[in-house]
């Protein structure tokens, strides 16, 4: 009797609309397994077009990075997020408590990486040596243990992966096995 009460209490909390929506979803999944793809596309009026992001990625041009260039580790780098400028030394302390969590999130996003690429694509010149970005990505990999710290928050992961994919799509020469 007690379990029966809990079941109805849970159903009441979830709500009739959500339960009905879930049932309709499950029924739709069962029917979609048996219908041919052409019928599904016609019934749901789905256009089989290339997603917009694929069109954008196909227009990007890759950049060749000279292997002869000598790249020296600068030892420090300056970041400015949320009107707070900080100089960080390599290896970077990615989860330093003296910065706010939002500032650390901005550091982990690698959105600054995308601005770096946009400047290259706009002006044709690198603001810094692109190998430096690979150094920072390798530093991130080395100093962020799996599942620990702000870098493994779902939001920072989603933005960082997008930024890294864009960077390595444009600069495939900088990929290495550790990054892959």
mmCIF file with all atom_site columns, N, CA and C in Angstrom, residues 7-22:
data_model
loop_
_atom_site.group_PDB
_atom_site.id
_atom_site.type_symbol
_atom_site.label_atom_id
_atom_site.label_alt_id
_atom_site.label_comp_id
_atom_site.label_asym_id
_atom_site.label_entity_id
_atom_site.label_seq_id
_atom_site.pdbx_PDB_ins_code
_atom_site.Cartn_x
_atom_site.Cartn_y
_atom_site.Cartn_z
_atom_site.occupancy
_atom_site.B_iso_or_equiv
_atom_site.pdbx_formal_charge
_atom_site.auth_seq_id
_atom_site.auth_comp_id
_atom_site.auth_asym_id
_atom_site.auth_atom_id
_atom_site.pdbx_PDB_model_num
ATOM 1  N N  . UNK A 1 7  ? 3.895  5.903  -5.618  1.00 0.00 ? 7  UNK A N  1
ATOM 2  C CA . UNK A 1 7  ? 3.739  5.942  -7.075  1.00 0.00 ? 7  UNK A CA 1
ATOM 3  C C  . UNK A 1 7  ? 2.817  7.096  -7.475  1.00 0.00 ? 7  UNK A C  1
ATOM 4  N N  . UNK A 1 8  ? 1.668  7.221  -6.832  1.00 0.00 ? 8  UNK A N  1
ATOM 5  C CA . UNK A 1 8  ? 0.733  8.292  -7.177  1.00 0.00 ? 8  UNK A CA 1
ATOM 6  C C  . UNK A 1 8  ? 1.264  9.667  -6.784  1.00 0.00 ? 8  UNK A C  1
ATOM 7  N N  . UNK A 1 9  ? 1.987  9.726  -5.693  1.00 0.00 ? 9  UNK A N  1
ATOM 8  C CA . UNK A 1 9  ? 2.577  11.000 -5.282  1.00 0.00 ? 9  UNK A CA 1
ATOM 9  C C  . UNK A 1 9  ? 3.617  11.458 -6.319  1.00 0.00 ? 9  UNK A C  1
ATOM 10 N N  . UNK A 1 10 ? 4.434  10.524 -6.794  1.00 0.00 ? 10 UNK A N  1
ATOM 11 C CA . UNK A 1 10 ? 5.438  10.839 -7.817  1.00 0.00 ? 10 UNK A CA 1
ATOM 12 C C  . UNK A 1 10 ? 4.769  11.249 -9.117  1.00 0.00 ? 10 UNK A C  1
ATOM 13 N N  . UNK A 1 11 ? 3.729  10.507 -9.518  1.00 0.00 ? 11 UNK A N  1
ATOM 14 C CA . UNK A 1 11 ? 2.995  10.834 -10.749 1.00 0.00 ? 11 UNK A CA 1
ATOM 15 C C  . UNK A 1 11 ? 2.362  12.225 -10.639 1.00 0.00 ? 11 UNK A C  1
ATOM 16 N N  . UNK A 1 12 ? 1.864  12.565 -9.474  1.00 0.00 ? 12 UNK A N  1
ATOM 17 C CA . UNK A 1 12 ? 1.273  13.880 -9.260  1.00 0.00 ? 12 UNK A CA 1
ATOM 18 C C  . UNK A 1 12 ? 2.341  14.972 -9.397  1.00 0.00 ? 12 UNK A C  1
ATOM 19 N N  . UNK A 1 13 ? 3.522  14.738 -8.800  1.00 0.00 ? 13 UNK A N  1
ATOM 20 C CA . UNK A 1 13 ? 4.611  15.712 -8.862  1.00 0.00 ? 13 UNK A CA 1
ATOM 21 C C  . UNK A 1 13 ? 5.131  15.890 -10.288 1.00 0.00 ? 13 UNK A C  1
ATOM 22 N N  . UNK A 1 14 ? 5.235  14.798 -11.041 1.00 0.00 ? 14 UNK A N  1
ATOM 23 C CA . UNK A 1 14 ? 5.724  14.873 -12.411 1.00 0.00 ? 14 UNK A CA 1
ATOM 24 C C  . UNK A 1 14 ? 4.723  15.612 -13.285 1.00 0.00 ? 14 UNK A C  1
ATOM 25 N N  . UNK A 1 15 ? 3.479  15.326 -13.131 1.00 0.00 ? 15 UNK A N  1
ATOM 26 C CA . UNK A 1 15 ? 2.440  16.020 -13.892 1.00 0.00 ? 15 UNK A CA 1
ATOM 27 C C  . UNK A 1 15 ? 1.926  15.208 -15.066 1.00 0.00 ? 15 UNK A C  1
ATOM 28 N N  . UNK A 1 16 ? 0.661  15.413 -15.358 1.00 0.00 ? 16 UNK A N  1
ATOM 29 C CA . UNK A 1 16 ? -0.016 14.663 -16.414 1.00 0.00 ? 16 UNK A CA 1
ATOM 30 C C  . UNK A 1 16 ? 0.597  14.944 -17.787 1.00 0.00 ? 16 UNK A C  1
ATOM 31 N N  . UNK A 1 17 ? 0.926  16.203 -18.081 1.00 0.00 ? 17 UNK A N  1
ATOM 32 C CA . UNK A 1 17 ? 1.470  16.561 -19.392 1.00 0.00 ? 17 UNK A CA 1
ATOM 33 C C  . UNK A 1 17 ? 2.802  15.872 -19.647 1.00 0.00 ? 17 UNK A C  1
ATOM 34 N N  . UNK A 1 18 ? 3.645  15.829 -18.649 1.00 0.00 ? 18 UNK A N  1
ATOM 35 C CA . UNK A 1 18 ? 4.951  15.182 -18.830 1.00 0.00 ? 18 UNK A CA 1
ATOM 36 C C  . UNK A 1 18 ? 4.812  13.680 -19.007 1.00 0.00 ? 18 UNK A C  1
ATOM 37 N N  . UNK A 1 19 ? 3.937  13.076 -18.252 1.00 0.00 ? 19 UNK A N  1
ATOM 38 C CA . UNK A 1 19 ? 3.734  11.627 -18.384 1.00 0.00 ? 19 UNK A CA 1
ATOM 39 C C  . UNK A 1 19 ? 3.155  11.307 -19.755 1.00 0.00 ? 19 UNK A C  1
ATOM 40 N N  . UNK A 1 20 ? 2.157  12.078 -20.195 1.00 0.00 ? 20 UNK A N  1
ATOM 41 C CA . UNK A 1 20 ? 1.567  11.872 -21.510 1.00 0.00 ? 20 UNK A CA 1
ATOM 42 C C  . UNK A 1 20 ? 2.605  12.103 -22.609 1.00 0.00 ? 20 UNK A C  1
ATOM 43 N N  . UNK A 1 21 ? 3.409  13.141 -22.476 1.00 0.00 ? 21 UNK A N  1
ATOM 44 C CA . UNK A 1 21 ? 4.465  13.411 -23.453 1.00 0.00 ? 21 UNK A CA 1
ATOM 45 C C  . UNK A 1 21 ? 5.452  12.271 -23.551 1.00 0.00 ? 21 UNK A C  1
ATOM 46 N N  . UNK A 1 22 ? 5.816  11.703 -22.403 1.00 0.00 ? 22 UNK A N  1
ATOM 47 C CA . UNK A 1 22 ? 6.755  10.576 -22.396 1.00 0.00 ? 22 UNK A CA 1
ATOM 48 C C  . UNK A 1 22 ? 6.147  9.353  -23.062 1.00 0.00 ? 22 UNK A C  1
#
